[in-house]
CSV table of C-alpha atoms and ligand atoms in Angstrom, one decimal:
chain,number,residue,atom,x,y,z
Q,1,MET,CA,12.8,15.8,-11.4
Q,2,ASP,CA,12.0,12.4,-13.6
Q,3,GLY,CA,11.2,9.6,-12.2
Q,4,PHE,CA,10.8,6.1,-12.8
Q,5,VAL,CA,7.6,4.2,-13.2
Q,6,SER,CA,6.2,0.7,-14.0
Q,7,SER,CA,3.2,1.4,-15.6
Q,8,ILE,CA,-0.1,3.6,-15.1
Q,9,GLN,CA,-3.4,2.7,-15.2
Q,10,SER,CA,-6.0,5.7,-16.0
Q,11,MET,CA,-9.2,4.8,-13.8
Q,12,GLY,CA,-8.2,2.5,-11.1
Q,13,THR,CA,-11.6,1.6,-8.4
Q,14,LEU,CA,-9.3,-0.8,-6.6
Q,15,ASP,CA,-5.9,1.9,-4.7
Q,16,GLY,CA,-8.0,4.5,-2.1
Q,17,PRO,CA,-11.2,6.2,-2.5
Q,18,GLY,CA,-13.2,7.1,-5.7
Q,19,VAL,CA,-11.8,6.4,-8.8
Q,20,ARG,CA,-8.1,7.0,-9.3
Q,21,PHE,CA,-5.4,7.6,-11.2
Q,22,VAL,CA,-2.8,5.0,-10.0
Q,23,ALA,CA,1.2,5.2,-11.1
Q,24,PHE,CA,2.9,2.4,-9.7
Q,25,LEU,CA,6.4,3.5,-9.3
Q,26,GLN,CA,9.5,1.5,-10.1
Q,27,GLY,CA,12.3,0.2,-7.2
Q,28,CYS,CA,11.0,-1.7,-3.9
Q,29,PRO,CA,13.6,-2.7,-1.1
Q,30,LEU,CA,10.9,-5.5,0.0
Q,31,ARG,CA,10.3,-8.9,-1.7
Q,32,CYS,CA,7.6,-9.7,0.1
Q,33,GLY,CA,6.0,-13.4,-0.6
Q,34,TYR,CA,2.8,-13.0,-2.3
Q,35,CYS,CA,4.1,-10.0,-4.0
Q,36,HIS,CA,1.0,-9.2,-7.0
Q,37,ASN,CA,3.9,-7.5,-9.0
Q,38,PRO,CA,7.3,-8.7,-8.7
Q,39,GLU,CA,8.2,-6.8,-12.1
Q,40,THR,CA,7.8,-3.5,-10.3
Q,41,GLN,CA,10.6,-5.0,-7.4
Q,42,ALA,CA,13.9,-4.4,-9.4
Q,43,VAL,CA,14.8,-0.6,-8.6
Q,44,LYS,CA,16.6,-0.3,-12.4
Q,45,GLY,CA,13.5,-0.5,-14.9
Q,46,GLY,CA,10.5,1.2,-15.6
Q,47,THR,CA,9.8,4.1,-17.4
Q,48,LYS,CA,11.2,7.4,-17.5
Q,49,TYR,CA,8.8,10.1,-16.5
Q,50,SER,CA,8.5,13.9,-15.3
Q,51,ALA,CA,6.9,14.8,-12.4
Q,52,ASP,CA,5.2,16.9,-14.8
Q,53,GLU,CA,4.0,14.5,-17.1
Q,54,ILE,CA,2.0,12.6,-14.7
Q,55,VAL,CA,0.8,15.9,-13.1
Q,56,ASN,CA,-0.6,16.6,-16.8
Q,57,LYS,CA,-1.7,12.9,-17.6
Q,58,THR,CA,-4.1,13.3,-14.0
Q,59,ILE,CA,-5.6,16.6,-15.1
Q,60,ARG,CA,-6.5,15.0,-18.0
Q,61,PHE,CA,-9.5,12.2,-16.1
Q,62,LYS,CA,-10.0,14.8,-13.2
Q,63,GLU,CA,-13.6,15.2,-14.6
Q,64,TYR,CA,-13.8,11.5,-13.4
Q,65,PHE,CA,-12.6,11.8,-9.9
Q,66,GLY,CA,-15.7,13.2,-8.2
Q,67,ALA,CA,-15.5,14.1,-4.6
Q,68,GLU,CA,-13.3,11.0,-3.6
Q,69,GLY,CA,-11.2,10.3,-6.4
Q,70,GLY,CA,-8.0,11.4,-7.4
Q,71,ILE,CA,-4.3,10.1,-7.5
Q,72,THR,CA,-2.6,7.2,-6.2
Q,73,LEU,CA,1.2,6.7,-6.1
Q,74,SER,CA,2.0,2.6,-5.8
Q,75,GLY,CA,4.2,0.6,-6.4
Q,76,GLY,CA,7.0,-0.6,-5.9
Q,77,GLU,CA,7.7,1.7,-3.1
Q,78,PRO,CA,6.7,5.2,-3.8
Q,79,LEU,CA,9.0,6.3,-0.6
Q,80,LEU,CA,11.9,5.0,-2.0
Q,81,GLN,CA,11.2,7.9,-5.4
Q,82,ALA,CA,9.6,10.2,-2.7
Q,83,GLU,CA,11.1,13.2,-3.7
Q,84,PHE,CA,9.6,12.3,-7.3
Q,85,ALA,CA,7.0,11.6,-5.4
Q,86,ALA,CA,5.7,14.9,-3.6
Q,87,GLU,CA,6.8,17.0,-6.6
Q,88,ILE,CA,3.8,14.7,-8.4
Q,89,PHE,CA,1.6,15.3,-5.1
Q,90,ALA,CA,2.5,19.2,-4.7
Q,91,LYS,CA,1.4,19.9,-8.2
Q,92,CYS,CA,-1.4,18.2,-8.1
Q,93,LYS,CA,-2.3,19.6,-5.1
Q,94,GLN,CA,-1.8,23.0,-6.2
Q,95,ASN,CA,-4.4,21.7,-9.1
Q,96,GLY,CA,-7.3,20.5,-6.7
Q,97,ILE,CA,-6.5,17.1,-7.2
Q,98,ASN,CA,-7.1,14.8,-4.1
Q,99,THR,CA,-3.9,12.7,-3.2
Q,100,CYS,CA,-3.0,9.3,-1.9
Q,101,LEU,CA,-0.1,7.2,-1.2
Q,102,ASP,CA,-0.3,3.3,-1.0
Q,103,THR,CA,2.5,2.4,0.7
Q,104,SER,CA,4.6,-0.6,2.8
Q,105,GLY,CA,5.7,2.1,5.1
Q,106,CYS,CA,9.6,0.8,5.2
Q,107,ILE,CA,11.2,3.9,4.9
Q,108,ILE,CA,11.5,7.0,6.8
Q,109,ASN,CA,13.5,9.8,6.2
Q,110,GLU,CA,12.9,14.0,5.5
Q,111,ASN,CA,11.8,13.9,1.7
Q,112,VAL,CA,9.7,10.7,3.2
Q,113,GLU,CA,8.0,13.6,5.7
Q,114,LYS,CA,7.7,15.7,3.1
Q,115,LEU,CA,5.7,13.7,0.9
Q,116,ILE,CA,3.4,12.5,3.6
Q,117,ASP,CA,3.0,15.8,4.4
Q,118,LEU,CA,1.3,16.4,0.6
Q,119,SER,CA,-0.5,13.0,0.8
Q,120,ASP,CA,-4.2,13.7,1.7
Q,121,TYR,CA,-5.1,9.7,2.8
Q,122,ILE,CA,-2.5,6.7,2.6
Q,123,MET,CA,-2.9,3.0,2.4
Q,124,LEU,CA,-0.4,1.8,4.8
Q,125,ASP,CA,0.0,-2.1,4.7
Q,126,ILE,CA,0.5,-3.7,7.6
Q,127,LYS,CA,1.6,-7.3,6.4
Q,128,PHE,CA,1.6,-9.5,9.6
Q,129,THR,CA,1.5,-8.8,13.0
Q,130,ASN,CA,4.1,-10.1,14.4
Q,131,ASP,CA,8.0,-9.7,14.2
Q,132,SER,CA,8.7,-13.1,12.8
Q,133,ASP,CA,6.9,-13.2,10.0
Q,134,TYR,CA,7.9,-10.0,8.8
Q,135,LEU,CA,11.2,-10.9,9.0
Q,136,LYS,CA,10.8,-14.5,7.1
Q,137,TYR,CA,8.2,-13.3,4.5
Q,138,ILE,CA,8.2,-9.8,4.0
Q,139,GLY,CA,12.0,-8.6,4.9
Q,140,CYS,CA,12.0,-6.3,7.0
Q,141,SER,CA,10.9,-5.6,11.1
Q,142,ILE,CA,7.4,-4.8,11.9
Q,143,ASP,CA,8.8,-2.0,13.7
Q,144,LYS,CA,9.4,-0.1,10.4
Q,145,PRO,CA,5.5,0.2,8.9
Q,146,LEU,CA,4.8,0.3,13.1
Q,147,GLU,CA,7.4,3.6,13.5
Q,148,PHE,CA,5.6,5.4,10.2
Q,149,LEU,CA,1.7,4.9,11.5
Q,150,GLU,CA,3.3,6.5,14.4
Q,151,MET,CA,4.3,9.0,12.3
Q,152,LEU,CA,0.8,9.4,10.4
Q,153,ASN,CA,-0.7,10.0,14.0
Q,154,ARG,CA,1.7,12.7,14.7
Q,155,LYS,CA,0.9,14.3,11.1
Q,156,ASN,CA,-3.0,13.7,11.8
Q,157,LYS,CA,-3.5,12.0,8.7
Q,158,LYS,CA,-6.0,9.6,7.0
Q,159,VAL,CA,-4.9,6.1,7.3
Q,160,ARG,CA,-6.2,3.2,5.9
Q,161,ILE,CA,-4.2,-0.7,7.1
Q,162,ARG,CA,-4.3,-3.1,4.5
Q,163,GLN,CA,-4.1,-6.5,5.1
Q,164,VAL,CA,-3.3,-9.2,2.3
Q,165,ILE,CA,-5.1,-13.1,4.3
Q,166,VAL,CA,-2.7,-15.7,3.2
Q,167,PRO,CA,-4.8,-19.6,4.5
Q,168,THR,CA,-2.5,-21.0,6.7
Q,169,LEU,CA,-0.8,-17.7,8.2
Q,170,ASN,CA,-2.3,-14.7,9.2
Q,171,ASP,CA,-6.1,-16.4,8.5
Q,172,ASN,CA,-6.3,-16.6,12.4
Q,173,ASN,CA,-8.0,-15.0,15.7
Q,174,GLU,CA,-4.9,-14.1,17.1
Q,175,ASN,CA,-4.1,-12.1,13.6
Q,176,LEU,CA,-7.3,-9.9,14.0
Q,177,LYS,CA,-7.0,-9.2,17.7
Q,178,LYS,CA,-4.0,-8.0,17.0
Q,179,LEU,CA,-5.1,-6.2,13.9
Q,180,CYS,CA,-7.9,-4.6,16.4
Q,181,GLU,CA,-5.3,-4.0,19.1
Q,182,ILE,CA,-3.1,-1.9,16.5
Q,183,VAL,CA,-6.3,0.3,15.4
Q,184,LYS,CA,-6.7,0.8,19.2
Q,185,ASN,CA,-3.9,2.7,19.8
Q,186,ASN,CA,-3.6,5.0,16.4
Q,187,PRO,CA,-6.8,6.9,16.0
Q,188,CYS,CA,-5.2,7.8,12.6
Q,189,ILE,CA,-6.7,4.9,11.5
Q,190,GLU,CA,-9.7,4.9,9.8
Q,191,SER,CA,-10.4,1.2,8.6
Q,192,VAL,CA,-8.8,-1.9,8.0
Q,193,GLU,CA,-9.0,-3.7,4.9
Q,194,LEU,CA,-8.7,-7.3,4.5
Q,195,LEU,CA,-7.4,-8.4,1.0
Q,196,PRO,CA,-7.2,-12.1,-0.6
Q,197,PHE,CA,-4.7,-13.8,-1.2
Q,198,LYS,CA,-4.2,-15.1,-4.8
Q,199,LYS,CA,-2.0,-16.5,-7.0
Q,200,ILE,CA,-3.3,-15.2,-10.5
Q,201,CYS,CA,0.7,-13.5,-10.1
Q,202,LYS,CA,2.1,-16.8,-10.9
Q,203,THR,CA,2.9,-16.0,-14.6
Q,204,LYS,CA,4.2,-12.7,-13.9
Q,205,TYR,CA,7.2,-15.1,-11.6
Q,206,ASP,CA,7.6,-17.4,-14.2
Q,207,ALA,CA,7.6,-14.7,-17.0
Q,208,LEU,CA,10.3,-13.1,-15.2
Q,209,ASN,CA,11.9,-16.4,-14.2
Q,210,ILE,CA,11.7,-15.5,-10.1
Q,211,PRO,CA,10.1,-18.0,-8.2
Q,212,PHE,CA,7.0,-17.4,-6.3
Q,213,LEU,CA,7.6,-19.3,-2.9
Q,214,PHE,CA,3.9,-18.4,-1.9
Q,215,ASP,CA,2.8,-20.6,-4.7
Q,216,ILE,CA,2.5,-23.6,-1.6
Q,217,TYR,CA,-0.5,-21.9,0.1
Q,218,GLU,CA,-4.0,-21.9,-1.4
Q,219,SER,CA,-5.3,-19.1,-2.5
Q,220,ALA,CA,-7.4,-17.5,0.2
Q,221,GLY,CA,-11.1,-17.6,-1.4
Q,222,ASP,CA,-13.8,-15.6,0.2
Q,223,ILE,CA,-12.9,-13.6,3.8
Q,224,SER,CA,-15.5,-12.1,3.9
Q,225,HIS,CA,-16.4,-13.4,7.6
Q,226,LEU,CA,-12.9,-12.9,9.0
Q,227,GLN,CA,-13.6,-8.6,7.3
Q,228,GLN,CA,-16.8,-9.0,9.6
Q,229,LYS,CA,-15.3,-10.5,12.6
Q,230,LEU,CA,-12.3,-7.6,13.0
Q,231,ASN,CA,-15.1,-4.9,12.3
Q,232,ASN,CA,-16.9,-6.7,14.7
Q,233,MET,CA,-14.1,-6.3,16.9
Q,234,ILE,CA,-12.9,-2.8,16.1
Q,235,LYS,CA,-16.5,-1.9,16.9
Q,236,LYS,CA,-16.5,-3.3,20.2
Q,237,GLU,CA,-13.5,-1.9,21.3
Q,238,THR,CA,-13.3,1.0,19.6
Q,239,THR,CA,-17.2,2.7,20.9
R,301,LIG,S1,6.2,-4.2,-0.9
R,301,LIG,FE1,4.4,-4.1,-2.6
R,301,LIG,S2,5.9,-3.8,-3.8
R,301,LIG,FE2,7.4,-4.4,-3.0
R,301,LIG,S3,7.2,-6.2,-2.4
R,301,LIG,FE3,5.6,-6.1,-1.3
R,301,LIG,S4,3.7,-6.4,-2.1
R,301,LIG,FE4,6.1,-6.0,-4.2
């Protein structure tokens, strides 16, 4: 079947384990204030590809993937095109290619469940650890990604949680404690990666004529101390 892709990166190293072929699918139902890829948000747009075309492109890079790499479907929100994504993953797996899904976890339906079953590794955003920030800055309730996480537990998936750290919003102990709590309650989580909020995407917002609401926040800079603190908390709580 066909789907719509915003862009492709042939040898990415930031979107999942190892070296990966990354397809950023078009369309997202959320509107995160710090979204790095605002060009992927509109449901209409992107370039039409068949699942076979994406799979064939991926196969061309197979020799570079090594033991850990493979394909990552990101976005946008790949769950919006779950059937298309599932066909890509099914065919990649037939060709011995590891599959990784990068998602906000905001949709659960039958096609999404099929897609999860075909995902070897999942990177799930837990964007904030309280409902009011989720509703205010993301556009859905925190219940959505938490329900998604429950499903990943049930299905025994390998999960990496990711969170963007925005100064004054979530660079605090309370957030780290809540993240640690989430890890404790969800054995499927293998690691939590904190990412610094950056403003380099502002030019994209200007070009698209979309207001960049998070321009009022400072870039996060070095957040390794927070990552270290969180890792220590998790270690203490889970061993
Ligand atoms: S879920 Fe991702 S693509 Fe969608 S608005 Fe948020 S950051 Fe952007």
